[in-house]
XYZ file of C-alpha atoms in Angstrom:
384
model
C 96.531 148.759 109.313
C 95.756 150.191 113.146
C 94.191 146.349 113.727
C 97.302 144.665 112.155
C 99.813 146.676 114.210
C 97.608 146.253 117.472
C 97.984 142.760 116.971
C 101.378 142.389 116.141
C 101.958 144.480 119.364
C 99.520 141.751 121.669
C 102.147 139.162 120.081
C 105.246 140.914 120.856
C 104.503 141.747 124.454
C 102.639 138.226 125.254
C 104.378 135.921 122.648
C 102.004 134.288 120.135
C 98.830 135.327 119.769
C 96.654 132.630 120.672
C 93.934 131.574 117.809
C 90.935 131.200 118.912
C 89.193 127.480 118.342
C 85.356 126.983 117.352
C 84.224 123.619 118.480
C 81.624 122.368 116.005
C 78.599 120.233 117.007
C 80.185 117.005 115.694
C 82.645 117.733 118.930
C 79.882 117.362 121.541
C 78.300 114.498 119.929
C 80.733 112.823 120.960
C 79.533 113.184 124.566
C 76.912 111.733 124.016
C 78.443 107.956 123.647
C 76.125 104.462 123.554
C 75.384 103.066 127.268
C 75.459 99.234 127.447
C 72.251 98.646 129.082
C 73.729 95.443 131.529
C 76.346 98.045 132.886
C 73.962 100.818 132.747
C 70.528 99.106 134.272
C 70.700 97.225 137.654
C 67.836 95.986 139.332
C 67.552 96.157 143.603
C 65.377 94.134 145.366
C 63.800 95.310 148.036
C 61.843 93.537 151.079
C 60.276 96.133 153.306
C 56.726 96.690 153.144
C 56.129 100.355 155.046
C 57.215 103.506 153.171
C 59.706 104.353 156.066
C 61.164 100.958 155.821
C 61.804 101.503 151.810
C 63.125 104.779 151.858
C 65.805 102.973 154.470
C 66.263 99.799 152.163
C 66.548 102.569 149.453
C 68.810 104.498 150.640
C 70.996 101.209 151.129
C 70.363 100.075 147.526
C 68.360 97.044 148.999
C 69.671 94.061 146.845
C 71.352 95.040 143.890
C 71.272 92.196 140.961
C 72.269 92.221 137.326
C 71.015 90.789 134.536
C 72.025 89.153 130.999
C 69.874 89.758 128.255
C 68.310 93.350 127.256
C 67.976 92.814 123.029
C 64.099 92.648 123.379
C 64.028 95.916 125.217
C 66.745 97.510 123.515
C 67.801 95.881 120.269
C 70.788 93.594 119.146
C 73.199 95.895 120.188
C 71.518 96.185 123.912
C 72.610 99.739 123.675
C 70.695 102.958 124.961
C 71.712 105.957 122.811
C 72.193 109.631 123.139
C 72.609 110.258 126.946
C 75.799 111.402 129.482
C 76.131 109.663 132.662
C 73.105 107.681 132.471
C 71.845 105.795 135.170
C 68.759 103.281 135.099
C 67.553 101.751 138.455
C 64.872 99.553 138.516
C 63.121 98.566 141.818
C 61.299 95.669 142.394
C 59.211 94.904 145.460
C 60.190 90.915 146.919
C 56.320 90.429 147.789
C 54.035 92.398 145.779
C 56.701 92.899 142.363
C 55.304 96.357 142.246
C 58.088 98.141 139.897
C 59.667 101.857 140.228
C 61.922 102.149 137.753
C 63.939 105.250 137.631
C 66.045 107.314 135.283
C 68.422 109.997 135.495
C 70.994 111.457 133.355
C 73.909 114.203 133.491
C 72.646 115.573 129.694
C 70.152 114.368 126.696
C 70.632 114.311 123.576
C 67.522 115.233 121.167
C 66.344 112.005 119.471
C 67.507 109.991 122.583
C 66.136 106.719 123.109
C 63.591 106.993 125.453
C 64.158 104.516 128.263
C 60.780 104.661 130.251
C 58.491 104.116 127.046
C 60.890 101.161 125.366
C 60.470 99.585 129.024
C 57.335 100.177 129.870
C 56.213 98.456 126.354
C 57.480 95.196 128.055
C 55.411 95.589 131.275
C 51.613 94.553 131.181
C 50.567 96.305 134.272
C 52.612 100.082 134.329
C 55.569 100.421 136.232
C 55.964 103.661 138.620
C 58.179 106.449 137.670
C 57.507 108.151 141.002
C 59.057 107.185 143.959
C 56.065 108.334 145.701
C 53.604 106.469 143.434
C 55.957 103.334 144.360
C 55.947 103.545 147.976
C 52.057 104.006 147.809
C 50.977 100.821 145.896
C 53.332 98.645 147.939
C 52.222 99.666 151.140
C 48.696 99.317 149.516
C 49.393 95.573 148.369
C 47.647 92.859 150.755
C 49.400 90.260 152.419
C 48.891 86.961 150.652
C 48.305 83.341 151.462
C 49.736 81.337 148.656
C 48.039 78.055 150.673
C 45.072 79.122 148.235
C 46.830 79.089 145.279
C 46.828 75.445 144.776
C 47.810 71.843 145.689
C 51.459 71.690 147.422
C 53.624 69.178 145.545
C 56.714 69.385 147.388
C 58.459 71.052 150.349
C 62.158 71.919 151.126
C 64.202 73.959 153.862
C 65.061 77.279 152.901
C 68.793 77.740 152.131
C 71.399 80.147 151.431
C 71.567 81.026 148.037
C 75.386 81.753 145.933
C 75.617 85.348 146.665
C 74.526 84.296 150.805
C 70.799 85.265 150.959
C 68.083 83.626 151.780
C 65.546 85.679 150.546
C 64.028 85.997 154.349
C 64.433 89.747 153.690
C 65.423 92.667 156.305
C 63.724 90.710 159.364
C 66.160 87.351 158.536
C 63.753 85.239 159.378
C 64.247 81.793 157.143
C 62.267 79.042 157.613
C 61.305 76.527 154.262
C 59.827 76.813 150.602
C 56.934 74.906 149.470
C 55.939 74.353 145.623
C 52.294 74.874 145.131
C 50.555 73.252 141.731
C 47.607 74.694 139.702
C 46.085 75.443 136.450
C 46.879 79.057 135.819
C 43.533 80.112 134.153
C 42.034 78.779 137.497
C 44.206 80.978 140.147
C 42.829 83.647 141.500
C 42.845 87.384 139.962
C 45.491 88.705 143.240
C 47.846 85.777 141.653
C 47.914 86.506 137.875
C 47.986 90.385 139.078
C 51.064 88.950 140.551
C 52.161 86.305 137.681
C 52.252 89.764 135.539
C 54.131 91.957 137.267
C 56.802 89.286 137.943
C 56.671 87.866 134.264
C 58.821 91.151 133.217
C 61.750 89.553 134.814
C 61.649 86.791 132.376
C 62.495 89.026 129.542
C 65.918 90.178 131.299
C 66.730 86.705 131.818
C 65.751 83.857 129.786
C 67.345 84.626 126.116
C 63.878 85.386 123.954
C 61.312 84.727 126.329
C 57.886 85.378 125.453
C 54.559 86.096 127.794
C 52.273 83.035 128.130
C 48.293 82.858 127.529
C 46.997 82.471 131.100
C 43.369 82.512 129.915
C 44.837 79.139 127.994
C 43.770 75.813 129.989
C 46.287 74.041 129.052
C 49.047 76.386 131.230
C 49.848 74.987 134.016
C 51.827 76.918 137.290
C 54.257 75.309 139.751
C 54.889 78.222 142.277
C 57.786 78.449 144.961
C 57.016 80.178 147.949
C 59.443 81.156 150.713
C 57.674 80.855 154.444
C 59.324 82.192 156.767
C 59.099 81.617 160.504
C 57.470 85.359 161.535
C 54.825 83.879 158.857
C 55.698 86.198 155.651
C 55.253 84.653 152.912
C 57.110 85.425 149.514
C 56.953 84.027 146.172
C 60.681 83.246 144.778
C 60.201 81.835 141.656
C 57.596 79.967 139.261
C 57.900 77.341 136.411
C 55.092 77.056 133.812
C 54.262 74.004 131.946
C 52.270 73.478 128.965
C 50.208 69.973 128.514
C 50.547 68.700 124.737
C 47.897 66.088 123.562
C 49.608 62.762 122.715
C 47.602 59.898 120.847
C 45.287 58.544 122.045
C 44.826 59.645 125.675
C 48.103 60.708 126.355
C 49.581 64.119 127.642
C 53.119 65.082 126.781
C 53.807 68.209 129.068
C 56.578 70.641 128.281
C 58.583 72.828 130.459
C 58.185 76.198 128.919
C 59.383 79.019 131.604
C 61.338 78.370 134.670
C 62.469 81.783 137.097
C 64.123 82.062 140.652
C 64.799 85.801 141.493
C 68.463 86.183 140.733
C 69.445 87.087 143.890
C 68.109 83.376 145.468
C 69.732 81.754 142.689
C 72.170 78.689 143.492
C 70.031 77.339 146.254
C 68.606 74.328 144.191
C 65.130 76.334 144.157
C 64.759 75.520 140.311
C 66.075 71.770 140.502
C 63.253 71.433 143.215
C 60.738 72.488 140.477
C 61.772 70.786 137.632
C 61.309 67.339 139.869
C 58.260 68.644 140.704
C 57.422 68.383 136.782
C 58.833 64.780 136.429
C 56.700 63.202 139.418
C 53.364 65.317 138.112
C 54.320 63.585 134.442
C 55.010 59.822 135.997
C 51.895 60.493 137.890
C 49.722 60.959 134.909
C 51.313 58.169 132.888
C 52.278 61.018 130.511
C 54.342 60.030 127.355
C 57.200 61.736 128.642
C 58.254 65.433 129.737
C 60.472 67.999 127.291
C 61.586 71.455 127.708
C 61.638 74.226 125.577
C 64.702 75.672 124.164
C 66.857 75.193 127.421
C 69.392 77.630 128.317
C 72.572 76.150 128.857
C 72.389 76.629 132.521
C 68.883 74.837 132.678
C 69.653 71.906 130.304
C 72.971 71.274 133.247
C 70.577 71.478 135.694
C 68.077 69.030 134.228
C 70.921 66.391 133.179
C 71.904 66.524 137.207
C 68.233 65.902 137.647
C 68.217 63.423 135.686
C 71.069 61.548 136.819
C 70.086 61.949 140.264
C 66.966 60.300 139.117
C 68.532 57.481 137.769
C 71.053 56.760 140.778
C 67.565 56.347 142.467
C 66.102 53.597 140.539
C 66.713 50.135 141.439
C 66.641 48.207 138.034
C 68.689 51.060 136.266
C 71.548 50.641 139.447
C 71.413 46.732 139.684
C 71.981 46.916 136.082
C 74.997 50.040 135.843
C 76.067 47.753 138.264
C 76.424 44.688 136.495
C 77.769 46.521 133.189
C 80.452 47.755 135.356
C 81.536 44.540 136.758
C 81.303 43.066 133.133
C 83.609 45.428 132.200
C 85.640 45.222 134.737
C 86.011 41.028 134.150
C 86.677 41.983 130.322
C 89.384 44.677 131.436
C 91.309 41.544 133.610
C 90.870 39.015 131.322
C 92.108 41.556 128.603
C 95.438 42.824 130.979
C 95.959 38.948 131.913
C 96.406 37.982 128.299
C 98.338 40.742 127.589
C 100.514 39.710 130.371
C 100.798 36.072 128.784
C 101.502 37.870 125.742
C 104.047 39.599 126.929
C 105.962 36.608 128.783
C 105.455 34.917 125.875
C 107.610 37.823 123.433
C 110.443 38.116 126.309
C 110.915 34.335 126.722
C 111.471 34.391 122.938
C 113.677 36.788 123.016
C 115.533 35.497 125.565
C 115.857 32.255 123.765
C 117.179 33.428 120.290
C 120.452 34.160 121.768
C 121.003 30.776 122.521
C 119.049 29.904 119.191
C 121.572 32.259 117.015
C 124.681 30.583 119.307
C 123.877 26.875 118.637
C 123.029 27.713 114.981
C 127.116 29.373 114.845
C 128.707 26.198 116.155
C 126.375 23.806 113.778
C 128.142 25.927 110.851
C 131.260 25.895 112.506
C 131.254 22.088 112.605
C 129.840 21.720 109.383
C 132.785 24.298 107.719
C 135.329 22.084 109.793
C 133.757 18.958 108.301
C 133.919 20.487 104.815
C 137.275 21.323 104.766
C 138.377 18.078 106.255
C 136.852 16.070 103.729
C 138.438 18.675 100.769
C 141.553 17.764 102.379
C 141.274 14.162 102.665
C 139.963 14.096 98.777
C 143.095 16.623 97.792
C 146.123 13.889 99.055
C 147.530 11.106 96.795
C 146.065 7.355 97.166
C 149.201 6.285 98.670
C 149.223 9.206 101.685
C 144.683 8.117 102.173
């Protein structure tokens, strides 16, 4: 009774007694909501080579990129589970592709999807989770000459890409991109150390891309490489080809991966390549060249290609060119006989006015003529 009137007192002198609430665990679950990975994970690019010069670029968030496709890593949904404030930052090195990526978090759920391992499953060499360990192996990484990789096929100038860079990195220096040709289980071992750390980045943005065979001699590597005037050299992209026999001493080669680094995307880097595949097919007589599974984006790029092509070849032009003036000889013959036509239905109806007039006054003289004669018939002999 003494806890009843105590109480009743406490509600008198403060108004209602306040209940108490007991949030369950189901509340705070809630917290713990699914993190789209493309608004959770951005990647930064970052050129320096010196560990002073990254922690700056770091700092800075070097050059920050998104990317489309994250089902391979992190299922159909492309969700990460059971975190609060999550925040994944991979960095990528522009010359060496040495990988940091890091992860941090406000709370974690137990049984949370565990970023680093479901990533690192797609890397062949191990990324860094240390910023440290990062900074170490690229300031470690040689400086490479990609004139050993291989034959160069083609050359361009180095341009401004969409977003405005160049991909000359923190010392702007731009200067031109050259596409270097070889069999990939020929390359050296610094370049398919390379190849692997970059192939990653394939997975993030080609819809179900897969890793290639390099030991495979049939793979072959077309390799774009930015020089730039203070003589850095970077690697900006790749496309990979694989040669298919075709009876009876044919090749048929097929397109199978083609990657510019986001950021340099726009700049015509992978058109560049892809012509690089069609002269290396005409040049070996091959049957023909085909792609695999194009993305959208790719198969609009290789119809450009293509059309470009054709606007370059002589027969194909003399021959547009005649279809087009055929056509355009039908198209005046058919508008000048629809003219005629036309002249031809307003004179007529122009004249059956006239027609319908003249045909009035014939019955008008042949009803006067009738009736005459009725009349003349109707009178007596003696009044005829």
């Amino acid at each position: 009774m003494s806890s009843a009137k105590n109480h009743s007192a406490e509600a008198v002198e403060g108004g209602p007694a306040k209940k108490k609430v007991k949030f369950s665990s189901q509340v705070r679950v809630q917290e713990f909501h699914a993190h789209l990975a493309a608004e959770t994970v951005v990647f930064h690019l970052l050129y320096s080579r010196t560990p002073a010069e990254l922690e700056q670029e770091i700092q800075k968030g070097g050059q920050p990129f998104q990317c489309e496709f994250y089902n391979q890593v992190f299922g159909d949904g492309e969700e990460i589970k059971g975190y609060r404030g999550l925040q994944v930052d991979v960095w990528l090195s522009a010359h060496s592709f040495h990988c940091w990526v890091d992860v941090r978090w406000e709370d974690r759920q137990p049984g949370a999807d565990d970023v680093v391992t479901l990533m690192q499953a797609w890397w062949p060499q191990p990324f860094a989770t240390d910023k440290a360990d990062f900074l170490q192996r690229v300031a470690a990484a040689p400086a490479l000459d990609f004139a050993q990789l291989g034959q160069q096929v083609a050359s361009m100038p180095a341009r401004a890409a969409a977003g405005g860079s160049c991909g000359a990195g923190s010392s702007g220096a731009v200067g031109e991109v050259k596409l270097y040709h070889s069999r990939l289980a020929d390359t050296a071992d610094w370049f398919k150390d390379l190849h692997a750390r970059l192939q990653p980045l394939l997975i993030f943005t080609v819809d179900g891309a897969n890793y290639i065979d390099v030991t495979d001699p049939k793979w072959e590597i077309v390799a774009a490489v930015m020089h730039a005037e203070d003589k850095q050299q970077q690697l900006i992209g790749f496309m990979t080809v694989y040669n298919f026999y075709a009876w009876p001493l044919k090749e048929r080669p097929r397109v199978a991966q083609v990657l510019v680094l986001p950021p340099l995307q726009g700049a015509d880097y992978g058109k560049a390549m892809i012509k690089a595949a069609y002269d290396m097919a005409k040049q070996r007589e091959a049957v023909d060249l085909t792609f695999e599974d194009p993305a959208p984006g790719l198969q609009r790029l290789r119809e450009q290609l293509e059309l470009d092509m054709a606007a370059a070849c002589p027969w194909l032009t003399e021959a547009a060119d005649a279809a087009l003036a055929a056509a355009e000889a039908e198209e005046q013959r058919q508008q000048a006989a629809a003219r005629e036509l036309c002249a031809k239905v307003l004179a007529q109806r122009q004249r059956q006015p006239l027609e319908a007039t003249e045909q009035q006054q014939q019955q008008q003289q042949q009803q006067q003529s009738t009736g005459i004669a009725r009349e003349e018939h109707a009178l007596p002999e003696d009044q005829q």
